CSV table of C-alpha atoms in Angstrom, one decimal:
chain,number,residue,atom,x,y,z
W,1,UNK,CA,0.0,0.0,0.0
W,2,UNK,CA,1.4,3.4,-1.0
W,3,UNK,CA,1.5,6.3,1.4
W,4,UNK,CA,-0.6,9.3,0.3
W,5,UNK,CA,1.5,12.1,-1.2
W,6,UNK,CA,1.9,15.0,1.3
W,7,UNK,CA,0.8,18.5,0.2
W,8,UNK,CA,3.3,21.3,0.2
W,9,UNK,CA,1.5,22.9,3.2
W,10,UNK,CA,1.8,19.7,5.2
W,11,UNK,CA,5.5,19.4,4.3
W,12,UNK,CA,6.1,23.0,5.2
W,13,UNK,CA,4.4,22.6,8.6
W,14,UNK,CA,6.6,19.6,9.3
W,15,UNK,CA,9.7,21.6,8.4
W,16,UNK,CA,8.6,24.4,10.8
W,17,UNK,CA,7.9,22.0,13.7
W,18,UNK,CA,11.3,20.3,13.3
W,19,UNK,CA,13.1,23.7,12.8
W,20,UNK,CA,11.8,25.4,15.9
W,21,UNK,CA,13.8,23.4,18.5
W,22,UNK,CA,16.9,23.6,16.2
W,23,UNK,CA,16.5,27.4,16.2
W,24,UNK,CA,16.5,27.3,20.0
W,25,UNK,CA,19.7,25.2,20.0
W,26,UNK,CA,21.3,27.9,17.8
W,27,UNK,CA,20.3,30.5,20.5
W,28,UNK,CA,22.0,28.4,23.2
W,29,UNK,CA,25.3,28.1,21.4
W,30,UNK,CA,28.0,30.6,22.3
W,31,UNK,CA,30.4,29.6,19.5
W,32,UNK,CA,30.0,31.3,16.1
W,33,UNK,CA,31.5,28.3,14.3
W,34,UNK,CA,28.9,26.0,15.9
W,35,UNK,CA,26.1,28.4,15.0
W,36,UNK,CA,27.3,28.5,11.4
W,37,UNK,CA,27.5,24.8,11.1
W,38,UNK,CA,24.0,24.1,12.6
W,39,UNK,CA,22.3,26.8,10.4
W,40,UNK,CA,24.0,25.6,7.2
W,41,UNK,CA,23.8,21.9,7.7
W,42,UNK,CA,20.1,22.3,8.7
W,43,UNK,CA,19.5,24.4,5.6
W,44,UNK,CA,21.2,22.1,3.2
W,45,UNK,CA,19.5,19.1,4.7
W,46,UNK,CA,16.0,20.6,4.4
W,47,UNK,CA,16.5,21.6,0.8
W,48,UNK,CA,17.8,18.2,-0.1
W,49,UNK,CA,14.9,16.4,1.6
W,50,UNK,CA,12.2,18.7,0.1
W,51,UNK,CA,13.7,19.7,-3.3
W,52,UNK,CA,16.0,16.8,-4.2
W,53,UNK,CA,18.5,17.5,-7.0
W,54,UNK,CA,16.9,20.9,-7.5
W,55,UNK,CA,19.3,22.2,-4.8
W,56,UNK,CA,21.6,22.5,-7.8
W,57,UNK,CA,19.7,25.7,-8.7
W,58,UNK,CA,20.6,27.2,-5.3
W,59,UNK,CA,24.2,26.1,-5.6
W,60,UNK,CA,24.6,27.6,-9.1
W,61,UNK,CA,22.9,30.9,-8.0
W,62,UNK,CA,25.2,31.3,-5.0
W,63,UNK,CA,28.4,30.1,-6.8
W,64,UNK,CA,28.0,32.5,-9.7
W,65,UNK,CA,27.1,35.3,-7.3
W,66,UNK,CA,30.4,34.8,-5.5
W,67,UNK,CA,32.3,34.8,-8.8
W,68,UNK,CA,30.6,38.0,-10.0
W,69,UNK,CA,31.5,39.8,-6.7
W,70,UNK,CA,35.1,38.8,-7.3
W,71,UNK,CA,35.1,39.8,-10.9
W,72,UNK,CA,33.1,43.1,-10.8
W,73,UNK,CA,34.4,44.4,-7.5
W,74,UNK,CA,32.4,46.2,-4.8
W,75,UNK,CA,31.7,49.2,-7.0
W,76,UNK,CA,29.5,47.3,-9.5
W,77,UNK,CA,28.7,44.0,-7.9
W,78,UNK,CA,25.2,45.1,-6.9
W,79,UNK,CA,24.3,45.7,-10.6
W,80,UNK,CA,25.7,42.4,-11.8
W,81,UNK,CA,24.0,40.4,-9.0
W,82,UNK,CA,20.7,42.1,-9.6
W,83,UNK,CA,20.6,41.1,-13.3
W,84,UNK,CA,22.1,37.7,-12.6
W,85,UNK,CA,19.7,36.9,-9.8
W,86,UNK,CA,16.5,37.8,-11.7
W,87,UNK,CA,17.9,36.4,-14.9
W,88,UNK,CA,18.4,33.1,-13.4
W,89,UNK,CA,15.0,33.3,-11.7
W,90,UNK,CA,13.5,33.5,-15.2
W,91,UNK,CA,15.5,30.5,-16.3
W,92,UNK,CA,14.6,28.6,-13.2
W,93,UNK,CA,10.9,29.1,-13.9
W,94,UNK,CA,11.0,28.3,-17.6
W,95,UNK,CA,13.7,25.5,-17.7
W,96,UNK,CA,11.0,22.9,-18.2
W,97,UNK,CA,10.5,24.3,-21.7
W,98,UNK,CA,14.1,23.3,-22.4
W,99,UNK,CA,13.5,19.7,-21.4
W,100,UNK,CA,14.6,20.0,-17.8
W,101,UNK,CA,12.3,18.9,-15.0
W,102,UNK,CA,10.1,21.6,-13.6
W,103,UNK,CA,11.0,22.7,-10.1
W,104,UNK,CA,8.5,21.9,-7.4
W,105,UNK,CA,6.7,24.7,-5.5
W,106,UNK,CA,8.9,24.4,-2.4
W,107,UNK,CA,12.1,24.7,-4.6
W,108,UNK,CA,10.5,27.9,-6.0
W,109,UNK,CA,10.0,29.3,-2.5
W,110,UNK,CA,13.7,28.6,-1.7
W,111,UNK,CA,14.8,30.3,-4.9
W,112,UNK,CA,12.7,33.4,-4.3
W,113,UNK,CA,14.3,34.1,-0.9
W,114,UNK,CA,17.8,33.1,-2.1
W,115,UNK,CA,17.4,35.7,-4.9
W,116,UNK,CA,16.7,38.4,-2.4
W,117,UNK,CA,19.6,37.4,-0.2
W,118,UNK,CA,22.2,37.3,-3.1
W,119,UNK,CA,21.0,40.6,-4.6
W,120,UNK,CA,20.8,42.2,-1.2
W,121,UNK,CA,24.3,41.2,-0.2
W,122,UNK,CA,25.5,42.8,-3.4
W,123,UNK,CA,24.0,46.1,-2.3
W,124,UNK,CA,25.4,45.7,1.2
W,125,UNK,CA,28.9,45.2,-0.2
W,126,UNK,CA,28.4,48.2,-2.6
W,127,UNK,CA,27.1,50.4,0.2
W,128,UNK,CA,30.1,49.4,2.4
W,129,UNK,CA,32.4,50.4,-0.5
W,130,UNK,CA,30.7,53.8,-1.1
W,131,UNK,CA,30.4,54.7,2.6
W,132,UNK,CA,34.2,54.9,2.8
W,133,UNK,CA,34.1,57.8,0.3
W,134,UNK,CA,31.5,59.9,2.1
W,135,UNK,CA,32.6,63.2,3.4
W,136,UNK,CA,29.3,64.2,5.2
W,137,UNK,CA,29.9,61.9,8.2
W,138,UNK,CA,32.0,62.7,11.2
W,139,UNK,CA,34.8,60.4,12.2
W,140,UNK,CA,32.7,59.0,15.0
W,141,UNK,CA,29.8,58.2,12.7
W,142,UNK,CA,32.2,56.5,10.3
W,143,UNK,CA,33.6,54.4,13.0
W,144,UNK,CA,30.2,53.3,14.2
W,145,UNK,CA,29.1,52.5,10.7
W,146,UNK,CA,32.2,50.5,10.0
W,147,UNK,CA,31.8,48.5,13.1
W,148,UNK,CA,28.0,47.9,13.1
W,149,UNK,CA,26.8,48.3,9.5
W,150,UNK,CA,29.5,47.5,6.9
W,151,UNK,CA,30.2,44.0,5.6
W,152,UNK,CA,33.1,42.4,3.9
W,153,UNK,CA,32.0,38.7,3.5
W,154,UNK,CA,34.2,36.0,2.0
W,155,UNK,CA,32.8,33.5,-0.5
W,156,UNK,CA,32.4,31.0,2.3
W,157,UNK,CA,30.4,33.5,4.4
W,158,UNK,CA,28.2,34.1,1.4
W,159,UNK,CA,27.5,30.4,1.0
W,160,UNK,CA,26.8,30.0,4.7
W,161,UNK,CA,24.4,33.0,4.6
W,162,UNK,CA,22.7,31.6,1.4
W,163,UNK,CA,21.9,28.2,2.9
W,164,UNK,CA,21.0,29.3,6.4
W,165,UNK,CA,17.7,27.5,7.3
W,166,UNK,CA,16.2,30.6,9.0
W,167,UNK,CA,13.6,32.2,6.7
W,168,UNK,CA,14.5,29.7,3.9
W,169,UNK,CA,11.0,29.2,2.5
W,170,UNK,CA,8.7,32.2,3.5
W,171,UNK,CA,11.1,34.7,5.0
W,172,UNK,CA,11.5,36.9,6.8
W,173,UNK,CA,14.2,38.4,4.5
W,174,UNK,CA,17.2,39.6,6.6
W,175,UNK,CA,20.4,41.2,5.5
W,176,UNK,CA,23.8,39.6,5.8
W,177,UNK,CA,24.7,42.0,8.5
W,178,UNK,CA,21.7,40.8,10.6
W,179,UNK,CA,22.7,37.2,10.0
W,180,UNK,CA,26.3,37.8,11.0
W,181,UNK,CA,25.2,39.8,14.2
W,182,UNK,CA,23.3,36.7,15.2
W,183,UNK,CA,26.2,34.4,14.5
W,184,UNK,CA,28.7,36.4,16.4
W,185,UNK,CA,26.6,37.1,19.4
W,186,UNK,CA,28.2,34.9,22.1
W,187,UNK,CA,25.6,36.0,24.7
W,188,UNK,CA,22.5,35.0,22.8
W,189,UNK,CA,21.5,32.4,25.3
W,190,UNK,CA,20.7,35.2,27.8
W,191,UNK,CA,18.4,37.1,25.4
W,192,UNK,CA,14.8,36.6,26.4
W,193,UNK,CA,12.8,35.0,23.5
W,194,UNK,CA,9.9,33.2,25.1
W,195,UNK,CA,7.6,36.3,25.7
W,196,UNK,CA,7.9,37.7,22.2
W,197,UNK,CA,7.5,34.1,20.8
W,198,UNK,CA,4.3,33.5,22.7
W,199,UNK,CA,3.0,36.9,21.8
W,200,UNK,CA,3.4,36.3,18.1
W,201,UNK,CA,2.2,32.7,18.2
W,202,UNK,CA,-1.0,33.0,20.2
W,203,UNK,CA,-3.1,34.1,17.2
W,204,UNK,CA,-1.9,31.2,15.0
W,205,UNK,CA,-4.4,28.6,16.4
W,206,UNK,CA,-7.3,31.0,15.6
W,207,UNK,CA,-5.9,31.5,12.0
W,208,UNK,CA,-5.6,27.8,11.6
W,209,UNK,CA,-9.3,27.3,12.5
W,210,UNK,CA,-10.4,30.0,10.1
W,211,UNK,CA,-8.2,28.6,7.3
W,212,UNK,CA,-9.5,25.0,7.7
W,213,UNK,CA,-13.1,26.1,8.1
W,214,UNK,CA,-13.2,28.3,5.0
W,215,UNK,CA,-11.1,25.8,3.0
W,216,UNK,CA,-13.7,23.2,3.7
W,217,UNK,CA,-16.5,25.2,2.0
W,218,UNK,CA,-14.6,27.2,-0.6
W,219,UNK,CA,-12.0,26.4,-3.2
W,220,UNK,CA,-10.3,28.5,-5.9
W,221,UNK,CA,-10.5,25.5,-8.2
W,222,UNK,CA,-14.3,25.9,-8.3
W,223,UNK,CA,-13.8,29.3,-10.0
W,224,UNK,CA,-12.1,27.4,-12.8
W,225,UNK,CA,-15.1,25.3,-13.6
W,226,UNK,CA,-18.1,26.2,-15.9
W,227,UNK,CA,-20.5,25.5,-13.1
W,228,UNK,CA,-19.2,28.5,-11.1
W,229,UNK,CA,-20.4,30.9,-13.8
W,230,UNK,CA,-23.9,29.6,-13.7
W,231,UNK,CA,-24.4,31.1,-10.3
W,232,UNK,CA,-25.8,34.6,-9.7
W,233,UNK,CA,-23.8,37.8,-9.9
W,234,UNK,CA,-24.0,38.3,-6.1
W,235,UNK,CA,-22.6,34.8,-5.5
W,236,UNK,CA,-19.7,35.3,-7.9
W,237,UNK,CA,-18.9,38.7,-6.4
W,238,UNK,CA,-19.1,37.3,-2.8
W,239,UNK,CA,-16.8,34.4,-3.7
W,240,UNK,CA,-13.7,36.5,-3.8
W,241,UNK,CA,-14.2,37.4,-0.1
W,242,UNK,CA,-13.6,33.9,1.3
W,243,UNK,CA,-10.9,33.3,-1.3
W,244,UNK,CA,-8.9,36.3,0.1
W,245,UNK,CA,-9.6,35.1,3.7
W,246,UNK,CA,-8.2,31.7,2.9
W,247,UNK,CA,-5.2,33.2,1.1
W,248,UNK,CA,-4.2,35.7,3.8
W,249,UNK,CA,-4.7,33.2,6.7
W,250,UNK,CA,-2.4,30.8,4.9
W,251,UNK,CA,0.2,33.5,4.5
W,252,UNK,CA,-0.3,34.8,8.0
W,253,UNK,CA,0.3,31.4,9.5
W,254,UNK,CA,3.5,30.8,7.5
W,255,UNK,CA,4.9,34.2,8.1
W,256,UNK,CA,4.2,34.2,11.9
W,257,UNK,CA,5.6,30.8,12.5
W,258,UNK,CA,8.7,31.5,10.4
W,259,UNK,CA,9.1,34.8,12.3
W,260,UNK,CA,8.8,33.0,15.6
W,261,UNK,CA,11.5,30.5,14.4
W,262,UNK,CA,13.8,33.4,13.8
W,263,UNK,CA,13.0,34.8,17.2
W,264,UNK,CA,13.9,31.5,18.8
W,265,UNK,CA,17.4,31.7,17.3
W,266,UNK,CA,17.7,35.4,18.3
W,267,UNK,CA,18.0,36.4,14.7
W,268,UNK,CA,17.2,40.1,14.5
W,269,UNK,CA,17.4,40.7,18.3
W,270,UNK,CA,18.6,44.2,19.0
W,271,UNK,CA,18.4,46.5,22.1
W,272,UNK,CA,15.2,48.5,22.0
W,273,UNK,CA,17.1,51.8,22.3
W,274,UNK,CA,18.8,51.1,19.0
W,275,UNK,CA,15.5,51.9,17.3
W,276,UNK,CA,15.7,48.9,14.9
W,277,UNK,CA,13.6,49.1,11.8
W,278,UNK,CA,12.0,46.3,9.8
W,279,UNK,CA,14.6,44.7,7.5
W,280,UNK,CA,17.2,47.5,8.1
W,281,UNK,CA,18.2,46.8,11.6
W,282,UNK,CA,19.6,49.3,14.2
W,283,UNK,CA,19.3,53.0,13.2
W,284,UNK,CA,20.8,54.5,16.4
W,285,UNK,CA,24.4,53.1,16.3
W,286,UNK,CA,25.5,55.1,19.3
W,287,UNK,CA,22.9,53.4,21.4
W,288,UNK,CA,24.0,50.1,20.0
W,289,UNK,CA,27.6,50.8,21.0
W,290,UNK,CA,26.5,51.8,24.5
W,291,UNK,CA,24.3,48.7,24.9
W,292,UNK,CA,27.3,46.5,23.9
W,293,UNK,CA,29.1,47.6,27.1
W,294,UNK,CA,26.2,46.4,29.3
W,295,UNK,CA,25.2,43.0,30.6
W,296,UNK,CA,22.7,41.3,28.3
W,297,UNK,CA,20.4,40.6,31.2
W,298,UNK,CA,20.1,44.4,31.8
W,299,UNK,CA,19.0,45.1,28.2
W,300,UNK,CA,15.5,45.0,26.7
W,301,UNK,CA,15.4,43.5,23.2
W,302,UNK,CA,13.0,43.7,20.4
W,303,UNK,CA,12.7,41.8,17.0
W,304,UNK,CA,11.6,44.7,14.8
W,305,UNK,CA,14.3,43.8,12.3
W,306,UNK,CA,12.5,40.6,11.3
W,307,UNK,CA,9.0,41.9,11.9
W,308,UNK,CA,7.3,40.6,8.8
W,309,UNK,CA,3.6,41.1,9.4
W,310,UNK,CA,1.3,43.5,11.0
W,311,UNK,CA,-2.1,41.8,11.0
W,312,UNK,CA,-3.9,44.8,12.4
W,313,UNK,CA,-2.5,47.0,9.7
W,314,UNK,CA,-3.4,44.5,7.0
W,315,UNK,CA,-7.0,43.9,8.1
W,316,UNK,CA,-8.0,47.1,9.9
W,317,UNK,CA,-6.0,50.0,8.4
W,318,UNK,CA,-8.4,52.2,6.4
W,319,UNK,CA,-6.0,52.9,3.5
W,320,UNK,CA,-4.7,50.7,0.7
W,321,UNK,CA,-1.2,52.1,1.2
W,322,UNK,CA,-1.2,51.1,4.9
W,323,UNK,CA,-2.6,47.7,4.2
W,324,UNK,CA,0.2,47.1,1.6
W,325,UNK,CA,2.9,48.3,3.9
W,326,UNK,CA,1.8,45.9,6.6
W,327,UNK,CA,2.1,42.8,4.4
W,328,UNK,CA,5.4,40.9,4.0
W,329,UNK,CA,7.2,43.8,5.4
W,330,UNK,CA,10.8,42.6,5.1
W,331,UNK,CA,10.4,41.9,1.4
W,332,UNK,CA,8.9,45.4,1.1
W,333,UNK,CA,12.0,46.7,2.8
W,334,UNK,CA,14.1,44.9,0.2
W,335,UNK,CA,12.0,46.4,-2.6
W,336,UNK,CA,12.4,49.8,-1.2
W,337,UNK,CA,16.1,49.7,-0.5
W,338,UNK,CA,17.2,47.7,-3.5
W,339,UNK,CA,14.8,48.9,-6.2
W,340,UNK,CA,12.7,52.0,-5.3
W,341,UNK,CA,15.5,54.0,-3.8
W,342,UNK,CA,18.0,53.0,-6.6
W,343,UNK,CA,16.0,54.0,-9.6
W,344,UNK,CA,18.0,56.6,-11.6
W,345,UNK,CA,16.9,60.2,-11.4
W,346,UNK,CA,15.8,60.3,-15.1
W,347,UNK,CA,13.4,57.5,-14.3
W,348,UNK,CA,12.1,58.9,-11.0
W,349,UNK,CA,8.5,59.4,-12.3
W,350,UNK,CA,8.3,55.7,-12.9
W,351,UNK,CA,9.6,54.6,-9.5
W,352,UNK,CA,6.4,53.0,-8.3
W,353,UNK,CA,5.7,51.3,-11.7
W,354,UNK,CA,9.3,49.9,-11.8
W,355,UNK,CA,9.1,48.6,-8.2
W,356,UNK,CA,5.7,47.0,-8.8
W,357,UNK,CA,7.1,45.3,-12.0
W,358,UNK,CA,10.1,43.9,-10.1
W,359,UNK,CA,7.8,42.7,-7.4
W,360,UNK,CA,5.5,41.0,-9.9
W,361,UNK,CA,8.4,39.4,-11.7
W,362,UNK,CA,9.8,38.2,-8.4
W,363,UNK,CA,6.6,36.5,-7.4
W,364,UNK,CA,6.4,34.6,-10.7
W,365,UNK,CA,5.9,34.7,-14.4
W,366,UNK,CA,2.2,34.0,-14.3
W,367,UNK,CA,0.0,36.7,-15.9
W,368,UNK,CA,-2.2,36.8,-12.8
W,369,UNK,CA,0.5,38.5,-10.8
W,370,UNK,CA,0.9,41.3,-13.4
W,371,UNK,CA,-2.8,41.8,-13.8
W,372,UNK,CA,-3.1,42.1,-10.0
W,373,UNK,CA,-0.1,44.3,-9.4
W,374,UNK,CA,-1.2,46.5,-12.3
W,375,UNK,CA,-4.3,47.4,-10.2
W,376,UNK,CA,-2.2,48.8,-7.3
W,377,UNK,CA,-1.4,52.2,-8.9
W,378,UNK,CA,-5.1,52.6,-9.9
W,379,UNK,CA,-6.5,51.9,-6.4
W,380,UNK,CA,-3.8,54.0,-4.8
W,381,UNK,CA,-4.5,56.9,-7.1
W,382,UNK,CA,-8.2,56.7,-6.6
W,383,UNK,CA,-7.9,56.5,-2.9
W,384,UNK,CA,-5.4,59.4,-2.6
W,385,UNK,CA,-7.5,61.7,-4.8
W,386,UNK,CA,-10.8,60.9,-2.9
W,387,UNK,CA,-9.1,61.3,0.5
W,388,UNK,CA,-7.6,64.7,-0.4
W,389,UNK,CA,-10.8,66.0,-2.0
W,390,UNK,CA,-13.5,64.7,0.3
W,391,UNK,CA,-12.1,63.6,3.7
W,392,UNK,CA,-12.8,66.0,6.6
W,393,UNK,CA,-11.8,65.9,10.2
W,394,UNK,CA,-14.0,64.8,13.1
W,395,UNK,CA,-16.9,62.3,12.9
W,396,UNK,CA,-17.3,62.8,9.1
W,397,UNK,CA,-13.6,61.8,8.7
W,398,UNK,CA,-14.2,58.7,10.8
W,399,UNK,CA,-17.2,57.7,8.7
W,400,UNK,CA,-15.1,58.3,5.6
W,401,UNK,CA,-12.4,56.0,6.9
W,402,UNK,CA,-14.9,53.3,7.7
W,403,UNK,CA,-16.2,53.4,4.1
W,404,UNK,CA,-12.7,53.5,2.8
W,405,UNK,CA,-11.7,50.5,4.9
W,406,UNK,CA,-14.6,48.5,3.4
W,407,UNK,CA,-13.6,49.5,-0.1
W,408,UNK,CA,-9.9,48.7,0.6
W,409,UNK,CA,-10.7,45.2,1.7
W,410,UNK,CA,-12.8,44.6,-1.4
W,411,UNK,CA,-10.0,46.0,-3.5
W,412,UNK,CA,-7.7,43.4,-1.9
W,413,UNK,CA,-10.3,40.7,-2.5
W,414,UNK,CA,-10.5,41.7,-6.2
W,415,UNK,CA,-6.7,41.7,-6.7
W,416,UNK,CA,-6.2,38.4,-4.8
W,417,UNK,CA,-8.1,36.5,-7.5
W,418,UNK,CA,-5.2,37.2,-10.0
W,419,UNK,CA,-2.8,35.8,-7.4
W,420,UNK,CA,-4.8,32.6,-6.9
W,421,UNK,CA,-6.0,32.0,-10.5
W,422,UNK,CA,-2.6,32.8,-12.0
W,423,UNK,CA,-3.6,32.2,-15.6
W,424,UNK,CA,-4.8,35.1,-17.7
W,425,UNK,CA,-7.9,33.4,-19.1
W,426,UNK,CA,-9.1,32.3,-15.6
W,427,UNK,CA,-8.4,35.7,-14.1
W,428,UNK,CA,-10.1,37.7,-16.8
W,429,UNK,CA,-13.0,35.2,-16.9
W,430,UNK,CA,-13.6,35.8,-13.3
W,431,UNK,CA,-13.3,39.6,-13.5
W,432,UNK,CA,-15.5,39.6,-16.6
W,433,UNK,CA,-18.1,37.6,-14.6
W,434,UNK,CA,-18.3,40.4,-12.1
W,435,UNK,CA,-18.2,43.0,-14.9
W,436,UNK,CA,-14.7,44.2,-14.0
W,437,UNK,CA,-16.2,46.0,-11.0
W,438,UNK,CA,-12.9,46.7,-9.4
W,439,UNK,CA,-11.4,48.4,-12.4
W,440,UNK,CA,-14.6,50.4,-13.0
W,441,UNK,CA,-14.9,51.7,-9.4
W,442,UNK,CA,-11.3,52.5,-9.3
W,443,UNK,CA,-11.5,54.7,-12.4
W,444,UNK,CA,-14.8,56.3,-11.3
W,445,UNK,CA,-13.2,57.4,-8.0
W,446,UNK,CA,-10.3,58.9,-9.8
W,447,UNK,CA,-12.7,60.9,-12.0
W,448,UNK,CA,-14.9,61.9,-9.0
W,449,UNK,CA,-11.9,62.9,-7.0
W,450,UNK,CA,-10.7,65.2,-9.8
W,451,UNK,CA,-14.1,66.8,-10.3
W,452,UNK,CA,-14.0,68.5,-6.9
W,453,UNK,CA,-11.4,71.3,-6.6
W,454,UNK,CA,-8.8,70.6,-4.0
W,455,UNK,CA,-8.4,72.8,-1.0
W,456,UNK,CA,-5.5,75.4,-1.3
W,457,UNK,CA,-3.4,73.5,1.2
W,458,UNK,CA,-3.7,70.3,-0.9
W,459,UNK,CA,-3.0,72.1,-4.2
W,460,UNK,CA,0.4,73.2,-2.9
W,461,UNK,CA,1.3,69.5,-2.5
W,462,UNK,CA,0.7,68.7,-6.1
């Protein structure tokens, strides 16, 4: 009798359950060599067991990245690694057209995060190189940056960072500097992790119940059938609500558990007074230097550096912008620091479009991603114009925010269908069945917002 094939979700849950105690072991180690060994061996083992020979993609990506860094030097390596990483990502996703086996979904997840790490380390090396040429920093600032921000990794360091098991499948994304700070912390065993761990994990059981319950009654595969389109318009329109509920609960669970695994290892743990920011790490280096002179037990730590999800912001924030910023936050940091902020001045008007295009390409080559991401500028423009033209302070403003929240959630429901259906024909068929209501309302609000003259204070901002 053959054993039933496990789904990717079940395999991922098993990986997380096994990885959590290993992460705690990493925390208890006071040797950097031991930490490196555990993180790398665990990472390689997990990829081998889940992806098989497809680990070759990860090895090739990392090996060529190391070679490019050596050849191009710190001044240009970020550009070479950017095009190499995303170029290989395209090959990885289309290699089955050349006769090679198609990579499984779990291998795709590994490749996604590995691409961010390799491109990100290229920018870290480049920024370390350029910071030595800056003249607007005092000698004290330069000393602090050199000690706590700059990186000079060897090829071995890059391999170890690439295959670290923390955040390997769903993130959070973390910089090489964050990784090396965790590795070199010989007092990590004394950093309290139980309280923040429990605080983040306590909502997971509720999310699991919601996910299982909705998944029992609703399925995205039903939208792909002819029977679905025989239902009434209200039913078809309503169906995207449980679909987005299932989608975001699934992602919330994965991100929260992965974030907790990182916490258990003390990855991203920095003193509160350092004012660490998501993805970036400490921003007050003087406070970090001061904290280093104190006993670990006398310091309060946070994990803002690896904070990847703000559920309240995703579900309850009234604006589209705030909802987007609360979702997969470390990846958004990567997009901001490695794409949005690096766009040349001559292309500045297209910053958002370029960033959205890179984000869509990173997610995959499926047309559904591009159709969904293409709606973001429309919904943001509609919301911005309506807020500036019609929102007032006081109770009227609160009512406006409530209505805007409802429309924001429906906009996310509408966009989510592209993420789930993936194919162009399925996505357009669904949107056609609801008369492209999201597109139409978005454009209507842009027009309505422009019909009303802006207040003088708002005109100055344009």
